[in-house]
CSV table of C-alpha atoms in Angstrom, one decimal:
chain,number,residue,atom,x,y,z
U,1,MET,CA,0.0,0.0,0.0
U,2,ALA,CA,1.2,3.5,-0.7
U,3,ALA,CA,0.5,4.4,2.9
U,4,LYS,CA,4.1,4.8,3.6
U,5,GLY,CA,5.9,7.8,2.3
U,6,VAL,CA,8.6,5.8,0.6
U,7,GLU,CA,7.9,3.9,-2.5
U,8,SER,CA,6.1,0.7,-1.7
U,9,THR,CA,8.3,-2.3,-1.2
U,10,THR,CA,7.0,-5.8,-0.6
U,11,MET,CA,7.7,-7.1,2.8
U,12,THR,CA,9.8,-10.2,2.9
U,13,PRO,CA,8.1,-13.2,4.5
U,14,VAL,CA,10.6,-13.1,7.4
U,15,ALA,CA,9.6,-9.5,8.3
U,16,GLN,CA,5.9,-10.4,8.0
U,17,SER,CA,6.1,-13.3,10.4
U,18,ARG,CA,7.9,-11.1,12.9
U,19,MET,CA,5.2,-8.5,12.8
U,20,GLU,CA,2.5,-11.1,13.5
U,21,ASN,CA,3.7,-11.4,17.1
U,22,PHE,CA,3.3,-7.8,17.7
U,23,ARG,CA,0.3,-5.9,18.8
U,24,LYS,CA,-0.1,-2.2,18.3
U,25,VAL,CA,-0.2,-0.5,21.6
U,26,LYS,CA,-0.7,3.1,20.6
U,27,THR,CA,-0.4,5.5,17.7
U,28,SER,CA,0.4,9.0,18.2
U,29,GLU,CA,0.6,11.8,15.7
U,30,GLN,CA,3.3,14.4,15.7
U,31,ASP,CA,1.3,17.5,15.9
U,32,SER,CA,2.5,20.4,13.7
U,33,PRO,CA,1.1,23.8,13.5
U,34,LEU,CA,-1.3,24.5,10.6
U,35,PRO,CA,0.6,25.5,7.5
U,36,PHE,CA,-1.6,28.6,6.9
U,37,PRO,CA,-0.4,32.1,7.5
U,38,ASP,CA,-2.3,34.6,9.6
U,39,LEU,CA,-4.8,32.3,11.1
U,40,PRO,CA,-7.0,33.7,13.9
U,41,PRO,CA,-6.4,31.7,17.1
U,42,GLY,CA,-9.9,30.5,17.6
U,43,VAL,CA,-10.3,28.9,14.2
U,44,VAL,CA,-12.5,25.8,14.1
U,45,GLU,CA,-10.3,22.8,13.3
U,46,MET,CA,-12.0,19.6,12.1
U,47,LYS,CA,-9.8,16.6,12.4
U,48,VAL,CA,-11.1,14.0,10.1
U,49,LYS,CA,-10.2,10.4,11.0
U,50,GLU,CA,-10.6,7.3,9.0
U,51,GLY,CA,-13.7,6.2,10.9
U,52,SER,CA,-15.4,9.6,11.1
U,53,LYS,CA,-18.9,9.7,9.9
U,54,ILE,CA,-19.4,12.4,7.4
U,55,ARG,CA,-22.8,13.1,8.7
U,56,ASN,CA,-21.5,13.9,12.2
U,57,LEU,CA,-18.7,16.0,10.8
U,58,MET,CA,-20.9,18.0,8.6
U,59,GLY,CA,-23.5,18.5,11.3
U,60,PHE,CA,-20.9,20.1,13.6
U,61,ALA,CA,-19.1,22.0,10.9
U,62,MET,CA,-22.3,23.5,9.3
U,63,ALA,CA,-23.6,24.6,12.7
U,64,ARG,CA,-20.4,26.4,13.4
U,65,MET,CA,-20.1,28.0,9.9
U,66,GLU,CA,-23.6,29.2,9.9
U,67,LEU,CA,-22.8,31.5,12.8
U,68,LYS,CA,-21.9,34.9,11.5
U,69,GLY,CA,-18.9,35.1,13.7
U,70,THR,CA,-17.1,32.1,12.3
U,71,ARG,CA,-15.2,33.2,9.2
U,72,GLN,CA,-12.8,30.3,8.7
U,73,ILE,CA,-12.7,26.6,9.2
U,74,VAL,CA,-9.9,24.0,8.7
U,75,PHE,CA,-10.3,20.4,7.8
U,76,SER,CA,-7.3,18.2,8.2
U,77,GLY,CA,-6.9,14.5,7.7
U,78,CYS,CA,-4.1,12.0,7.0
U,79,GLY,CA,-3.7,8.6,5.5
U,80,ARG,CA,-6.9,7.0,4.6
U,81,ALA,CA,-8.9,10.0,5.8
U,82,VAL,CA,-7.7,12.3,3.0
U,83,THR,CA,-10.5,11.4,0.6
U,84,LYS,CA,-13.0,11.9,3.3
U,85,THR,CA,-11.5,15.3,4.2
U,86,ILE,CA,-11.9,16.4,0.6
U,87,THR,CA,-15.4,15.1,0.4
U,88,CYS,CA,-16.4,17.1,3.5
U,89,VAL,CA,-14.9,20.2,2.0
U,90,GLU,CA,-16.7,19.7,-1.2
U,91,ILE,CA,-20.0,19.2,0.6
U,92,MET,CA,-19.5,22.3,2.6
U,93,LYS,CA,-18.6,24.3,-0.5
U,94,ARG,CA,-21.8,23.1,-2.2
U,95,LYS,CA,-24.0,24.0,0.8
U,96,LEU,CA,-22.4,27.3,1.4
U,97,GLY,CA,-21.3,29.1,-1.7
U,98,GLY,CA,-18.6,31.6,-2.0
U,99,LEU,CA,-16.0,30.1,0.2
U,100,HIS,CA,-12.4,30.6,-0.6
U,101,GLN,CA,-10.1,27.6,-0.2
U,102,VAL,CA,-6.5,27.0,0.4
U,103,THR,CA,-5.3,23.4,0.2
U,104,LYS,CA,-2.0,22.2,1.5
U,105,VAL,CA,-0.5,18.7,1.3
U,106,HIS,CA,2.4,17.4,3.3
U,107,TYR,CA,3.8,14.3,4.9
U,108,LYS,CA,2.8,13.6,8.5
U,109,THR,CA,4.9,11.4,10.7
U,110,LEU,CA,3.0,8.9,12.7
U,111,LEU,CA,4.6,7.2,15.7
U,112,GLU,CA,3.4,3.7,16.3
U,113,VAL,CA,4.4,1.7,19.3
U,114,TRP,CA,4.1,-2.1,19.0
U,115,GLU,CA,4.7,-4.5,21.7
U,116,ASN,CA,5.3,-8.2,21.8
U,117,LYS,CA,2.0,-10.0,22.0
U,118,ASP,CA,3.2,-13.2,23.7
U,119,PRO,CA,5.7,-12.2,26.3
U,120,GLN,CA,8.5,-14.5,27.0
U,121,PRO,CA,8.4,-16.5,30.2
U,122,ASP,CA,10.9,-14.1,31.7
U,123,GLY,CA,8.5,-11.2,31.1
U,124,GLN,CA,10.5,-9.5,28.4
U,125,VAL,CA,8.4,-7.1,26.5
U,126,GLU,CA,9.9,-5.8,23.3
U,127,ASN,CA,8.8,-2.4,22.1
U,128,LEU,CA,9.0,-1.4,18.5
U,129,THR,CA,8.5,2.2,17.5
U,130,VAL,CA,7.6,2.7,13.9
U,131,HIS,CA,7.9,6.0,12.1
U,132,LYS,CA,5.4,6.2,9.3
U,133,ASN,CA,5.2,9.0,6.8
U,134,VAL,CA,1.7,9.3,5.6
U,135,PRO,CA,0.4,11.9,3.1
U,136,SER,CA,-1.9,14.4,4.8
U,137,ILE,CA,-4.0,17.3,3.7
U,138,CYS,CA,-5.1,20.5,5.3
U,139,ILE,CA,-7.8,22.6,3.8
U,140,LEU,CA,-8.8,26.0,4.9
U,141,LEU,CA,-12.2,27.4,4.0
U,142,SER,CA,-12.9,31.0,4.5
U,143,LYS,CA,-15.8,33.4,4.0
U,144,ASP,CA,-13.3,36.2,3.6
U,145,PRO,CA,-11.2,36.5,0.5
U,146,LEU,CA,-7.7,35.0,0.9
U,147,ASP,CA,-4.4,35.8,-0.7
U,148,PRO,CA,-4.7,34.5,-4.3
U,149,ASN,CA,-0.9,34.1,-4.6
U,150,GLU,CA,-0.8,31.6,-1.8
U,151,MET,CA,0.1,28.1,-3.2
U,152,GLY,CA,-3.0,26.0,-3.3
U,153,TYR,CA,-5.5,28.9,-3.4
U,154,GLN,CA,-8.8,28.1,-5.1
U,155,PRO,CA,-11.5,30.8,-5.5
U,156,PRO,CA,-15.2,30.1,-5.0
U,157,GLU,CA,-16.5,28.0,-7.9
U,158,SER,CA,-19.2,29.0,-10.2
U,159,ARG,CA,-22.2,26.9,-10.9
U,160,ASP,CA,-21.5,26.5,-14.6
U,161,GLY,CA,-19.5,23.7,-16.0
U,162,LEU,CA,-16.1,23.8,-14.4
U,163,TRP,CA,-14.4,22.0,-17.2
U,164,ALA,CA,-15.8,23.9,-20.1
U,165,GLU,CA,-14.6,27.3,-18.9
U,166,GLU,CA,-11.3,25.9,-17.6
U,167,GLY,CA,-10.6,24.4,-21.0
U,168,GLY,CA,-10.8,27.9,-22.5
U,169,ILE,CA,-8.5,29.3,-19.9
U,170,GLU,CA,-6.0,26.5,-20.4
U,171,GLU,CA,-5.8,27.5,-24.1
U,172,ASP,CA,-5.1,31.1,-23.2
U,173,ARG,CA,-2.4,30.0,-20.8
U,174,LEU,CA,-0.9,27.8,-23.4
U,175,SER,CA,-0.8,30.5,-26.1
U,176,SER,CA,1.8,32.4,-24.1
U,177,PRO,CA,5.1,30.6,-24.2
U,178,PRO,CA,5.7,28.2,-21.3
U,179,GLN,CA,7.4,30.7,-19.0
U,180,GLY,CA,6.3,28.9,-15.9
U,181,VAL,CA,9.6,29.7,-14.3
U,182,LYS,CA,9.2,33.3,-14.9
U,183,ARG,CA,6.0,34.0,-12.9
U,184,PRO,CA,5.0,30.7,-11.3
U,185,LEU,CA,2.8,32.2,-8.7
U,186,THR,CA,1.1,35.1,-10.4
U,187,LEU,CA,0.6,33.6,-13.8
U,188,PRO,CA,-2.8,32.0,-13.3
U,189,HIS,CA,-4.3,34.8,-11.3
U,190,GLY,CA,-2.5,37.9,-12.7
U,191,GLU,CA,-3.7,37.1,-16.2
U,192,LEU,CA,-7.1,36.1,-15.2
U,193,ALA,CA,-7.8,39.2,-13.2
U,194,ASN,CA,-7.5,41.2,-16.5
U,195,LYS,CA,-9.8,38.8,-18.3
U,196,LYS,CA,-12.4,39.0,-15.6
U,197,MET,CA,-15.0,40.8,-17.7
U,198,GLN,CA,-14.4,38.9,-20.9
U,199,VAL,CA,-14.6,35.4,-19.8
U,200,GLN,CA,-16.9,34.0,-17.2
U,201,VAL,CA,-14.6,31.6,-15.4
U,202,PRO,CA,-14.7,30.1,-12.0
U,203,GLU,CA,-11.3,31.6,-11.3
U,204,SER,CA,-12.4,35.2,-11.6
U,205,GLN,CA,-13.2,37.0,-8.4
U,206,ARG,CA,-16.9,36.9,-8.9
U,207,GLY,CA,-19.1,37.7,-6.0
U,208,LEU,CA,-16.2,39.2,-4.1
U,209,GLY,CA,-16.3,36.6,-1.5
U,210,THR,CA,-19.9,37.2,-0.4
U,211,MET,CA,-22.4,34.5,-0.3
U,212,ASP,CA,-24.7,36.1,-2.9
U,213,TYR,CA,-25.9,32.9,-4.2
U,214,MET,CA,-26.9,29.7,-2.4
U,215,LEU,CA,-26.2,26.5,-4.2
U,216,ASP,CA,-29.2,24.3,-3.9
U,217,SER,CA,-28.1,20.9,-2.6
U,218,HIS,CA,-28.7,18.2,-5.1
U,219,HIS,CA,-27.2,15.3,-3.3
X,1,MET,CA,-22.4,-4.2,-5.5
X,2,ALA,CA,-24.3,-6.9,-7.4
X,3,GLU,CA,-25.9,-5.2,-10.3
X,4,PRO,CA,-27.6,-6.8,-13.2
X,5,ALA,CA,-25.4,-5.0,-15.7
X,6,PRO,CA,-21.9,-3.7,-15.1
X,7,PRO,CA,-22.1,0.0,-14.2
X,8,ALA,CA,-20.5,2.3,-16.6
X,9,GLU,CA,-18.8,5.4,-15.3
X,10,GLU,CA,-19.8,7.5,-18.2
X,11,LEU,CA,-19.3,11.0,-17.1
X,12,ALA,CA,-15.8,10.6,-15.8
X,13,LEU,CA,-14.5,9.4,-19.1
X,14,ARG,CA,-16.6,11.3,-21.6
X,15,ARG,CA,-17.0,14.7,-20.1
X,16,ARG,CA,-13.9,15.2,-18.1
X,17,LEU,CA,-11.0,13.8,-20.0
X,18,PRO,CA,-11.4,15.3,-23.4
X,19,PRO,CA,-11.2,19.0,-22.4
X,20,ARG,CA,-8.0,18.5,-20.6
X,21,LEU,CA,-6.0,15.5,-21.5
X,22,PRO,CA,-5.3,15.9,-25.2
X,23,ARG,CA,-4.6,19.6,-24.8
X,24,ARG,CA,-1.5,19.6,-22.8
X,25,PRO,CA,1.3,17.0,-22.4
X,26,GLY,CA,1.7,18.1,-18.8
X,27,ASP,CA,-1.5,16.4,-17.6
X,28,VAL,CA,-1.0,13.2,-15.6
X,29,TYR,CA,-4.0,11.2,-14.5
X,30,VAL,CA,-3.2,8.8,-11.7
X,31,ASN,CA,-4.9,5.5,-11.4
X,32,MET,CA,-4.6,2.5,-9.1
X,33,GLN,CA,-3.8,0.0,-11.9
X,34,THR,CA,-0.5,1.3,-13.1
X,35,ASP,CA,2.5,0.7,-11.0
X,36,PHE,CA,3.2,3.5,-8.6
X,37,ARG,CA,6.9,3.8,-9.6
X,38,ALA,CA,6.0,4.0,-13.2
X,39,GLN,CA,3.7,6.9,-12.7
X,40,LEU,CA,6.2,8.6,-10.5
X,41,SER,CA,9.0,8.3,-13.0
X,42,ARG,CA,6.7,9.5,-15.8
X,43,CYS,CA,6.1,12.7,-13.8
X,44,ARG,CA,9.7,13.0,-13.1
X,45,LYS,CA,10.6,12.8,-16.8
X,46,LEU,CA,8.0,15.4,-17.7
X,47,LEU,CA,9.5,17.8,-15.2
X,48,GLY,CA,13.1,16.9,-16.0
X,49,PRO,CA,15.3,18.7,-18.5
X,50,GLY,CA,14.0,16.7,-21.5
X,51,GLY,CA,10.4,16.7,-20.6
X,52,GLY,CA,9.6,20.1,-21.8
X,53,CYS,CA,7.0,21.0,-19.1
X,54,ALA,CA,7.5,23.8,-16.7
X,55,GLU,CA,4.5,22.6,-14.8
X,56,ILE,CA,2.4,19.5,-14.7
X,57,TRP,CA,-1.0,18.8,-13.3
X,58,ILE,CA,-1.5,15.6,-11.4
X,59,HIS,CA,-5.1,14.5,-11.3
X,60,GLY,CA,-6.6,11.9,-9.0
X,61,LEU,CA,-10.1,10.7,-8.6
X,62,GLY,CA,-11.5,8.9,-5.6
X,63,LEU,CA,-9.1,6.2,-4.3
X,64,ALA,CA,-6.4,7.6,-6.6
X,65,ILE,CA,-6.4,10.9,-4.6
X,66,HIS,CA,-4.1,9.3,-2.1
X,67,ARG,CA,-1.7,8.1,-4.7
X,68,ALA,CA,-1.7,11.5,-6.5
X,69,ILE,CA,-0.8,13.2,-3.3
X,70,ASN,CA,1.9,10.7,-2.7
X,71,ILE,CA,3.4,11.2,-6.1
X,72,ALA,CA,3.4,14.9,-5.8
X,73,LEU,CA,5.1,14.8,-2.4
X,74,GLN,CA,7.7,12.4,-3.6
X,75,LEU,CA,8.4,14.7,-6.5
X,76,GLN,CA,8.8,17.6,-4.1
X,77,ALA,CA,11.1,15.6,-1.8
X,78,ALA,CA,13.3,14.6,-4.7
X,79,GLY,CA,13.2,18.0,-6.3
X,80,ALA,CA,15.2,19.6,-3.4
X,81,GLY,CA,13.0,22.7,-2.9
X,82,ALA,CA,12.7,23.6,-6.5
X,83,LEU,CA,9.2,22.4,-6.9
X,84,ARG,CA,6.0,24.0,-5.6
X,85,LEU,CA,2.7,22.2,-5.1
X,86,ALA,CA,-0.6,23.9,-5.5
X,87,PRO,CA,-3.5,21.4,-4.9
X,88,SER,CA,-7.1,22.1,-5.7
X,89,THR,CA,-10.1,20.0,-5.2
X,90,SER,CA,-13.3,19.4,-7.1
X,91,THR,CA,-16.3,17.2,-7.3
X,92,VAL,CA,-16.9,14.9,-10.3
X,93,GLU,CA,-20.3,13.6,-11.1
X,94,LEU,CA,-20.3,10.0,-12.1
X,95,ALA,CA,-23.2,8.2,-13.6
X,96,ASP,CA,-23.7,4.5,-13.4
X,97,GLY,CA,-25.7,3.3,-16.3
X,98,LEU,CA,-27.7,0.2,-15.6
X,99,GLU,CA,-29.3,-1.6,-18.4
X,100,PRO,CA,-32.0,-4.0,-17.2
X,101,PRO,CA,-31.2,-7.3,-19.0
X,102,GLY,CA,-34.8,-7.8,-20.0
X,103,HIS,CA,-34.9,-4.7,-22.2
X,104,PRO,CA,-32.3,-4.8,-24.8
X,105,ASP,CA,-34.2,-2.5,-27.1
X,106,GLY,CA,-32.7,0.9,-26.8
X,107,ARG,CA,-34.3,1.8,-23.6
X,108,PRO,CA,-32.3,4.5,-21.9
X,109,PRO,CA,-30.3,3.0,-19.1
X,110,LEU,CA,-31.3,3.8,-15.6
X,111,ALA,CA,-28.8,6.5,-14.5
X,112,ARG,CA,-27.8,6.8,-10.9
X,113,ALA,CA,-25.7,9.8,-10.2
X,114,ARG,CA,-22.9,9.6,-7.8
X,115,ASN,CA,-20.5,12.3,-6.7
X,116,ASN,CA,-16.8,11.6,-6.2
X,117,SER,CA,-14.0,13.8,-5.0
X,118,ALA,CA,-11.1,14.7,-7.1
X,119,ILE,CA,-7.8,16.4,-6.5
X,120,HIS,CA,-5.7,18.4,-9.0
X,121,ILE,CA,-2.2,19.2,-8.0
X,122,ARG,CA,-0.2,21.7,-9.9
X,123,VAL,CA,3.5,21.0,-9.7
X,124,CYS,CA,5.6,23.9,-11.0
X,125,ARG,CA,9.2,24.6,-11.0
X,126,ALA,CA,9.9,27.6,-9.0
X,127,PRO,CA,13.1,29.5,-8.6
X,128,PRO,CA,14.7,28.7,-5.2
X,129,THR,CA,14.1,31.5,-2.7
X,130,PRO,CA,17.3,33.5,-2.2
């Protein structure tokens, strides 16, 4: 499984039989600060785990976001919970329109402590600490506009076909020579800001971050 | 899922791929069938000196989201700080077409709409910060 950060290698039979005798005692995450700049200290953080129920997560998150005072919310998950995190974010974006999004991916180190299942007669307990690097994702949703030059920024989507308009934009991006090295951060947004009036695209700053349209839920 | 006819994920293939994939060589769609290392080396070659892409987009749908993130992070780790990742997410609508076996005569298949999450990671070469 690609759960480990390194490229997947098959375990030799010897290693597998050794792990059978071990029982996982505890798993602890190495907590790291959220990778978003300028976060208010009281931001709601939703930690999505593998077994979390989306219904419960969304109930809590929507209740919090519907308050006028809550401007931002962070969803984070790692390992198998990444897909669920993205799903929660997409559902929230659909229910509340006009949310700005910043997505960050990084590796998270998990520390697992395994101990010997059948202790030796002399009571010897072997401990095994495993460092696992798992991909993890942090998504910030905000009612207020965010810095579009931030890596991973995604403006609020429009209701119209995402792919049709984006196909047009890709062509415009292609027409200019591939100078990605020249302006890597401002290229998508700097150009599009000029074309705001001509092309109705999801990446234009339409609505100015206000929830002026409510997406009707069709799921 | 025991269905009378095999479900066909029509929308994912018909609507999504054509606007993007043939247009740019820098589009990589990650799946779970191809070997992980093969997809990783393909991305590496595209970004390398002979690849001709200043930036590539890595797309992953559903279960392949995990693998897409892994590939992007591996590229960044091997790129020694010269690569920047910009992920974005979206929802893709999939339709399962069910053809009841007793009606082979052109009846429209029962469509059941599903939503799936997708991730698109833009990997671009950035000049190292001084």
